[in-house]
PDB file of C-alpha atoms in Angstrom:
ATOM      1  CA  UNK A  40      11.696  -5.885   0.316  1.00 66.00           C
ATOM      2  CA  UNK A  41      13.267  -2.455   0.500  1.00 67.00           C
ATOM      3  CA  UNK A  42      16.238  -2.142   2.750  1.00 90.00           C
ATOM      4  CA  UNK A  43      18.516   0.399   4.375  1.00 95.00           C
ATOM      5  CA  UNK A  44      21.446  -1.229   6.121  1.00 95.00           C
ATOM      6  CA  UNK A  45      23.665   0.419   8.705  1.00 95.00           C
ATOM      7  CA  UNK A  46      27.001  -1.257   9.182  1.00 88.00           C
ATOM      8  CA  UNK A  47      27.176  -1.225  12.986  1.00 89.00           C
ATOM      9  CA  UNK A  48      24.347  -1.513  15.501  1.00 91.00           C
ATOM     10  CA  UNK A  49      26.490  -0.730  18.548  1.00 95.00           C
ATOM     11  CA  UNK A  50      29.841   1.025  18.835  1.00 95.00           C
ATOM     12  CA  UNK A  51      31.964   2.145  21.771  1.00 97.00           C
ATOM     13  CA  UNK A  52      34.709   4.656  21.035  1.00 97.00           C
ATOM     14  CA  UNK A  53      37.062   6.853  23.030  1.00 97.00           C
ATOM     15  CA  UNK A  54      37.162  10.632  22.970  1.00 97.00           C
ATOM     16  CA  UNK A  55      39.223  11.882  20.035  1.00 97.00           C
ATOM     17  CA  UNK A  56      38.844   8.752  17.906  1.00 97.00           C
ATOM     18  CA  UNK A  57      37.664   8.966  14.296  1.00 97.00           C
ATOM     19  CA  UNK A  58      34.359   7.206  13.738  1.00 97.00           C
ATOM     20  CA  UNK A  59      32.818   5.981  10.479  1.00 96.00           C
ATOM     21  CA  UNK A  60      29.151   5.083  10.251  1.00 97.00           C
ATOM     22  CA  UNK A  61      28.170   3.513   6.959  1.00 96.00           C
ATOM     23  CA  UNK A  62      24.772   3.204   5.339  1.00 97.00           C
ATOM     24  CA  UNK A  63      23.712   1.361   2.188  1.00 97.00           C
ATOM     25  CA  UNK A  64      20.312   1.380   0.467  1.00 96.00           C
ATOM     26  CA  UNK A  65      19.079  -0.923  -2.270  1.00 94.00           C
ATOM     27  CA  UNK A  66      16.149   1.167  -3.572  1.00 91.00           C
ATOM     28  CA  UNK A  67      18.052   3.356  -6.058  1.00 92.00           C
ATOM     29  CA  UNK A  68      16.940   6.444  -4.119  1.00 92.00           C
ATOM     30  CA  UNK A  69      18.679   9.720  -4.870  1.00 91.00           C
ATOM     31  CA  UNK A  70      18.124  11.334  -1.485  1.00 92.00           C
ATOM     32  CA  UNK A  71      19.816  10.070   1.653  1.00 95.00           C
ATOM     33  CA  UNK A  72      19.910  11.428   5.187  1.00 95.00           C
ATOM     34  CA  UNK A  73      21.657  11.132   8.526  1.00 96.00           C
ATOM     35  CA  UNK A  74      19.641  11.906  11.639  1.00 95.00           C
ATOM     36  CA  UNK A  75      20.594  11.893  15.281  1.00 96.00           C
ATOM     37  CA  UNK A  76      18.028  10.733  17.862  1.00 94.00           C
ATOM     38  CA  UNK A  77      18.150  11.780  21.517  1.00 93.00           C
ATOM     39  CA  UNK A  78      15.488  11.319  24.226  1.00 88.00           C
ATOM     40  CA  UNK A  79      13.112  14.266  24.398  1.00 84.00           C
ATOM     41  CA  UNK A  80      14.585  15.869  21.285  1.00 87.00           C
ATOM     42  CA  UNK A  81      13.211  13.606  18.580  1.00 87.00           C
ATOM     43  CA  UNK A  82      15.238  13.296  15.386  1.00 90.00           C
ATOM     44  CA  UNK A  83      17.525  16.062  14.244  1.00 92.00           C
ATOM     45  CA  UNK A  84      18.973  16.250  10.737  1.00 92.00           C
ATOM     46  CA  UNK A  85      22.764  16.230  10.556  1.00 96.00           C
ATOM     47  CA  UNK A  86      23.465  16.087   6.800  1.00 96.00           C
ATOM     48  CA  UNK A  87      21.712  15.043   3.644  1.00 94.00           C
ATOM     49  CA  UNK A  88      22.607  14.328   0.046  1.00 94.00           C
ATOM     50  CA  UNK A  89      20.588  14.698  -3.135  1.00 90.00           C
ATOM     51  CA  UNK A  90      23.100  13.097  -5.452  1.00 89.00           C
ATOM     52  CA  UNK A  91      26.482  11.460  -5.622  1.00 92.00           C
ATOM     53  CA  UNK A  92      29.223  13.750  -4.322  1.00 88.00           C
ATOM     54  CA  UNK A  93      26.638  16.315  -3.241  1.00 90.00           C
ATOM     55  CA  UNK A  94      25.939  17.125   0.383  1.00 93.00           C
ATOM     56  CA  UNK A  95      24.097  19.760   2.337  1.00 93.00           C
ATOM     57  CA  UNK A  96      24.157  20.660   5.998  1.00 94.00           C
ATOM     58  CA  UNK A  97      21.162  19.917   8.116  1.00 91.00           C
ATOM     59  CA  UNK A  98      20.288  21.480  11.444  1.00 90.00           C
ATOM     60  CA  UNK A  99      23.207  20.169  13.524  1.00 95.00           C
ATOM     61  CA  UNK A 100      26.241  19.572  11.248  1.00 96.00           C
ATOM     62  CA  UNK A 101      28.927  20.728  13.680  1.00 96.00           C
ATOM     63  CA  UNK A 102      31.426  17.984  14.465  1.00 96.00           C
ATOM     64  CA  UNK A 103      30.295  15.793  11.569  1.00 97.00           C
ATOM     65  CA  UNK A 104      31.102  15.297   7.911  1.00 97.00           C
ATOM     66  CA  UNK A 105      29.684  12.976   5.236  1.00 97.00           C
ATOM     67  CA  UNK A 106      30.739  11.187   2.100  1.00 96.00           C
ATOM     68  CA  UNK A 107      28.672  10.007  -0.871  1.00 96.00           C
ATOM     69  CA  UNK A 108      30.918   8.425  -3.477  1.00 95.00           C
ATOM     70  CA  UNK A 109      28.258   6.036  -4.797  1.00 95.00           C
ATOM     71  CA  UNK A 110      24.505   6.450  -5.087  1.00 95.00           C
ATOM     72  CA  UNK A 111      23.715   3.598  -2.716  1.00 96.00           C
ATOM     73  CA  UNK A 112      26.180   4.507   0.047  1.00 96.00           C
ATOM     74  CA  UNK A 113      26.162   7.456   2.458  1.00 97.00           C
ATOM     75  CA  UNK A 114      28.731   7.618   5.246  1.00 97.00           C
ATOM     76  CA  UNK A 115      28.770   9.758   8.380  1.00 97.00           C
ATOM     77  CA  UNK A 116      32.159  10.678   9.812  1.00 97.00           C
ATOM     78  CA  UNK A 117      33.030  11.970  13.253  1.00 97.00           C
ATOM     79  CA  UNK A 118      36.559  13.344  12.823  1.00 94.00           C
ATOM     80  CA  UNK A 119      37.251  13.524  16.568  1.00 96.00           C
ATOM     81  CA  UNK A 120      34.529  11.947  18.678  1.00 97.00           C
ATOM     82  CA  UNK A 121      33.377  13.715  21.822  1.00 97.00           C
ATOM     83  CA  UNK A 122      31.181  12.555  24.691  1.00 97.00           C
ATOM     84  CA  UNK A 123      28.322  14.812  23.579  1.00 96.00           C
ATOM     85  CA  UNK A 124      28.137  12.803  20.369  1.00 97.00           C
ATOM     86  CA  UNK A 125      26.964   9.752  22.298  1.00 97.00           C
ATOM     87  CA  UNK A 126      23.632   9.086  20.615  1.00 97.00           C
ATOM     88  CA  UNK A 127      21.562   6.947  18.262  1.00 95.00           C
ATOM     89  CA  UNK A 128      22.321   7.640  14.613  1.00 97.00           C
ATOM     90  CA  UNK A 129      19.726   6.859  11.977  1.00 95.00           C
ATOM     91  CA  UNK A 130      20.295   6.705   8.250  1.00 96.00           C
ATOM     92  CA  UNK A 131      17.424   6.998   5.787  1.00 95.00           C
ATOM     93  CA  UNK A 132      16.734   7.217   2.082  1.00 94.00           C
ATOM     94  CA  UNK A 133      13.718   8.905   0.537  1.00 91.00           C
ATOM     95  CA  UNK A 134      11.268   7.949  -2.170  1.00 84.00           C
ATOM     96  CA  UNK A 135       9.989  10.444  -4.737  1.00 79.00           C
ATOM     97  CA  UNK A 136       7.009  11.254  -2.473  1.00 75.00           C
ATOM     98  CA  UNK A 137       9.272  12.046   0.437  1.00 79.00           C
ATOM     99  CA  UNK A 138       8.656   8.876   2.428  1.00 84.00           C
ATOM    100  CA  UNK A 139      11.742   8.011   4.453  1.00 89.00           C
ATOM    101  CA  UNK A 140      13.005   4.447   4.780  1.00 92.00           C
ATOM    102  CA  UNK A 141      15.170   4.013   7.852  1.00 93.00           C
ATOM    103  CA  UNK A 142      17.945   1.695   8.850  1.00 94.00           C
ATOM    104  CA  UNK A 143      17.856   0.066  12.280  1.00 92.00           C
ATOM    105  CA  UNK A 144      20.171   2.636  13.769  1.00 93.00           C
ATOM    106  CA  UNK A 145      23.703   2.760  15.162  1.00 95.00           C
ATOM    107  CA  UNK A 146      24.017   3.385  18.875  1.00 95.00           C
ATOM    108  CA  UNK A 147      27.320   5.151  19.545  1.00 97.00           C
ATOM    109  CA  UNK A 148      28.833   5.551  22.998  1.00 97.00           C
ATOM    110  CA  UNK A 149      31.853   7.848  23.351  1.00 97.00           C
ATOM    111  CA  UNK A 150      33.827   7.372  26.553  1.00 96.00           C
TER     112      UNK A 150
ATOM    113  CA  UNK B 242      10.810  27.867   9.378  1.00 73.00           C
ATOM    114  CA  UNK B 243       8.798  24.758  10.045  1.00 81.00           C
ATOM    115  CA  UNK B 244       8.290  23.124  13.413  1.00 89.00           C
ATOM    116  CA  UNK B 245       6.372  20.201  14.873  1.00 93.00           C
ATOM    117  CA  UNK B 246       5.017  19.894  18.414  1.00 95.00           C
ATOM    118  CA  UNK B 247       3.797  16.646  19.854  1.00 95.00           C
ATOM    119  CA  UNK B 248       1.703  17.662  22.792  1.00 93.00           C
ATOM    120  CA  UNK B 249       2.189  14.562  24.944  1.00 94.00           C
ATOM    121  CA  UNK B 250       5.547  12.985  25.691  1.00 94.00           C
ATOM    122  CA  UNK B 251       3.957   9.882  27.237  1.00 96.00           C
ATOM    123  CA  UNK B 252       0.502   8.348  26.823  1.00 97.00           C
ATOM    124  CA  UNK B 253      -0.431   5.379  29.014  1.00 97.00           C
ATOM    125  CA  UNK B 254      -3.580   3.527  27.999  1.00 97.00           C
ATOM    126  CA  UNK B 255      -5.268   0.218  28.719  1.00 97.00           C
ATOM    127  CA  UNK B 256      -5.578  -2.469  26.077  1.00 97.00           C
ATOM    128  CA  UNK B 257      -8.653  -2.153  23.817  1.00 97.00           C
ATOM    129  CA  UNK B 258      -9.153   1.513  24.777  1.00 97.00           C
ATOM    130  CA  UNK B 259      -9.111   4.248  22.113  1.00 97.00           C
ATOM    131  CA  UNK B 260      -6.085   6.525  21.825  1.00 98.00           C
ATOM    132  CA  UNK B 261      -5.252   9.877  20.259  1.00 97.00           C
ATOM    133  CA  UNK B 262      -1.699  11.162  19.859  1.00 98.00           C
ATOM    134  CA  UNK B 263      -1.649  14.884  19.204  1.00 97.00           C
ATOM    135  CA  UNK B 264       0.525  16.731  16.697  1.00 97.00           C
ATOM    136  CA  UNK B 265       0.560  20.403  15.740  1.00 96.00           C
ATOM    137  CA  UNK B 266       2.809  21.968  13.127  1.00 94.00           C
ATOM    138  CA  UNK B 267       3.727  25.406  11.912  1.00 91.00           C
ATOM    139  CA  UNK B 268       4.676  26.279   8.364  1.00 84.00           C
ATOM    140  CA  UNK B 269       4.329  29.181   5.972  1.00 78.00           C
ATOM    141  CA  UNK B 270       4.103  26.891   2.943  1.00 79.00           C
ATOM    142  CA  UNK B 271       2.142  23.820   1.869  1.00 82.00           C
ATOM    143  CA  UNK B 272       3.195  20.691   3.696  1.00 85.00           C
ATOM    144  CA  UNK B 273       3.303  16.948   3.572  1.00 89.00           C
ATOM    145  CA  UNK B 274       2.616  15.232   6.913  1.00 92.00           C
ATOM    146  CA  UNK B 275       3.765  11.877   8.254  1.00 94.00           C
ATOM    147  CA  UNK B 276       3.466   9.628  11.281  1.00 97.00           C
ATOM    148  CA  UNK B 277       6.243   7.136  11.980  1.00 96.00           C
ATOM    149  CA  UNK B 278       6.455   4.393  14.613  1.00 96.00           C
ATOM    150  CA  UNK B 279       9.584   3.115  16.320  1.00 95.00           C
ATOM    151  CA  UNK B 280       9.503  -0.210  18.164  1.00 92.00           C
ATOM    152  CA  UNK B 281      12.235  -0.849  20.767  1.00 87.00           C
ATOM    153  CA  UNK B 282      15.721  -1.210  19.270  1.00 81.00           C
ATOM    154  CA  UNK B 283      14.512  -0.657  15.731  1.00 85.00           C
ATOM    155  CA  UNK B 284      14.506   2.121  13.163  1.00 87.00           C
ATOM    156  CA  UNK B 285      11.417   4.106  12.254  1.00 92.00           C
ATOM    157  CA  UNK B 286       8.753   2.831   9.896  1.00 92.00           C
ATOM    158  CA  UNK B 287       5.971   4.749   8.186  1.00 92.00           C
ATOM    159  CA  UNK B 288       2.481   4.492   9.672  1.00 96.00           C
ATOM    160  CA  UNK B 289       0.710   6.864   7.309  1.00 95.00           C
ATOM    161  CA  UNK B 290       1.151  10.036   5.273  1.00 92.00           C
ATOM    162  CA  UNK B 291      -0.846  12.973   3.990  1.00 92.00           C
ATOM    163  CA  UNK B 292       0.241  14.343   0.616  1.00 87.00           C
ATOM    164  CA  UNK B 293      -3.015  15.743  -0.785  1.00 85.00           C
ATOM    165  CA  UNK B 294      -6.671  14.886  -1.235  1.00 86.00           C
ATOM    166  CA  UNK B 295      -8.843  13.469   1.535  1.00 88.00           C
ATOM    167  CA  UNK B 296      -7.997  14.892   4.914  1.00 89.00           C
ATOM    168  CA  UNK B 297      -8.669  11.564   6.644  1.00 95.00           C
ATOM    169  CA  UNK B 298      -5.751   9.235   6.074  1.00 95.00           C
ATOM    170  CA  UNK B 299      -5.693   5.564   6.941  1.00 96.00           C
ATOM    171  CA  UNK B 300      -2.480   3.740   7.700  1.00 94.00           C
ATOM    172  CA  UNK B 301      -1.176   0.396   8.789  1.00 93.00           C
ATOM    173  CA  UNK B 302      -2.172  -1.479  11.944  1.00 92.00           C
ATOM    174  CA  UNK B 303      -5.583   0.240  12.157  1.00 95.00           C
ATOM    175  CA  UNK B 304      -4.249   3.765  12.700  1.00 97.00           C
ATOM    176  CA  UNK B 305      -5.703   6.848  11.046  1.00 97.00           C
ATOM    177  CA  UNK B 306      -5.018  10.575  11.138  1.00 97.00           C
ATOM    178  CA  UNK B 307      -6.894  13.698  10.155  1.00 95.00           C
ATOM    179  CA  UNK B 308      -5.278  16.728   8.558  1.00 94.00           C
ATOM    180  CA  UNK B 309      -6.844  19.934   9.847  1.00 93.00           C
ATOM    181  CA  UNK B 310      -5.394  22.878   7.953  1.00 90.00           C
ATOM    182  CA  UNK B 311      -7.185  25.577   9.943  1.00 91.00           C
ATOM    183  CA  UNK B 312      -5.897  24.190  13.238  1.00 91.00           C
ATOM    184  CA  UNK B 313      -2.551  23.084  11.741  1.00 93.00           C
ATOM    185  CA  UNK B 314      -2.973  19.691  13.328  1.00 95.00           C
ATOM    186  CA  UNK B 315      -2.459  16.078  12.286  1.00 97.00           C
ATOM    187  CA  UNK B 316      -3.618  13.939  15.215  1.00 97.00           C
ATOM    188  CA  UNK B 317      -3.182  10.164  15.140  1.00 98.00           C
ATOM    189  CA  UNK B 318      -5.988   7.895  16.353  1.00 97.00           C
ATOM    190  CA  UNK B 319      -6.779   4.248  16.879  1.00 98.00           C
ATOM    191  CA  UNK B 320     -10.172   3.060  18.158  1.00 97.00           C
ATOM    192  CA  UNK B 321      -8.830   0.053  20.069  1.00 97.00           C
ATOM    193  CA  UNK B 322      -5.163  -0.441  20.944  1.00 97.00           C
ATOM    194  CA  UNK B 323      -3.253  -3.660  21.475  1.00 96.00           C
ATOM    195  CA  UNK B 324      -0.247  -4.446  23.643  1.00 96.00           C
ATOM    196  CA  UNK B 325       1.842  -4.667  20.463  1.00 95.00           C
ATOM    197  CA  UNK B 326       1.149  -0.965  19.759  1.00 97.00           C
ATOM    198  CA  UNK B 327       3.514  -0.043  22.589  1.00 96.00           C
ATOM    199  CA  UNK B 328       6.165   2.042  20.845  1.00 97.00           C
ATOM    200  CA  UNK B 329       7.326   5.602  20.244  1.00 96.00           C
ATOM    201  CA  UNK B 330       5.439   7.604  17.646  1.00 97.00           C
ATOM    202  CA  UNK B 331       6.825  10.533  15.703  1.00 95.00           C
ATOM    203  CA  UNK B 332       4.971  13.182  13.746  1.00 96.00           C
ATOM    204  CA  UNK B 333       6.895  14.837  10.905  1.00 93.00           C
ATOM    205  CA  UNK B 334       6.406  17.579   8.319  1.00 90.00           C
ATOM    206  CA  UNK B 335       8.099  18.604   5.096  1.00 85.00           C
ATOM    207  CA  UNK B 336       7.337  21.289   2.589  1.00 76.00           C
ATOM    208  CA  UNK B 337       6.231  20.397  -0.919  1.00 69.00           C
ATOM    209  CA  UNK B 338       8.963  22.235  -2.736  1.00 65.00           C
ATOM    210  CA  UNK B 339      11.241  20.681  -5.284  1.00 54.00           C
ATOM    211  CA  UNK B 340      14.214  18.755  -3.901  1.00 53.00           C
ATOM    212  CA  UNK B 341      12.680  18.623  -0.454  1.00 61.00           C
ATOM    213  CA  UNK B 342      11.848  14.949  -0.702  1.00 71.00           C
ATOM    214  CA  UNK B 343      12.626  13.323   2.620  1.00 75.00           C
ATOM    215  CA  UNK B 344      13.841  16.439   4.378  1.00 82.00           C
ATOM    216  CA  UNK B 345      11.507  16.071   7.329  1.00 87.00           C
ATOM    217  CA  UNK B 346      11.190  18.016  10.548  1.00 88.00           C
ATOM    218  CA  UNK B 347      10.288  15.643  13.381  1.00 91.00           C
ATOM    219  CA  UNK B 348       8.428  16.199  16.604  1.00 93.00           C
ATOM    220  CA  UNK B 349       9.884  15.155  19.933  1.00 93.00           C
ATOM    221  CA  UNK B 350       8.048  11.835  19.958  1.00 94.00           C
ATOM    222  CA  UNK B 351       5.228  10.349  22.051  1.00 96.00           C
ATOM    223  CA  UNK B 352       5.731   7.138  23.989  1.00 96.00           C
ATOM    224  CA  UNK B 353       2.583   5.039  23.854  1.00 97.00           C
ATOM    225  CA  UNK B 354       2.413   2.463  26.614  1.00 97.00           C
ATOM    226  CA  UNK B 355      -0.420  -0.054  26.386  1.00 97.00           C
ATOM    227  CA  UNK B 356      -1.176  -1.900  29.610  1.00 96.00           C
ATOM    228  CA  UNK B 357      -3.156  -5.129  29.981  1.00 94.00           C
TER     229      UNK B 357
END
């Protein structure tokens, strides 16, 4: 069974802390994505990666960075967390036909 | 630029009734279209997709959708819903260009609430 695993389901952090969200996929997919989900706004693309060490900005990259050192792992980094980054974060990898496979999400609260 | 509009934010319906969740998109290029479902406290999973061919697409759990190019719509339907269909549903679009695989634009979501 295909799987995308996000390391933390729930996190609580304080303003200014550095936050790492990790994602691992076991489908040998080249393309991986980080989305942010907020009520009434749907999913918005933060960053994506088409290959190891390659990254491209999505629609809302401000305040975030990413790392892809290995094909199966794609990390989202919040260098200095702020309260407006409280959200659900969803990682996904894509098949050749563009179908996304999602992890279960990481719900981040920044106090 | 592409965009997706889901016309209803919430759809309440009684069990065994039919349902239609509406989705319109805009794009200047050829598109792939998707419907995803999200059950409470879970990630999204694919319901169905349109890549090419027949405009009527059948998915899992008895759902189907019809691609209407002239009306730029991709509405999701089910003839008889069950309590377990209660979830949030997302319509999404991507263009068919190279290296666009998985780069989807999502609608705002529609909450389907099935009541007994």
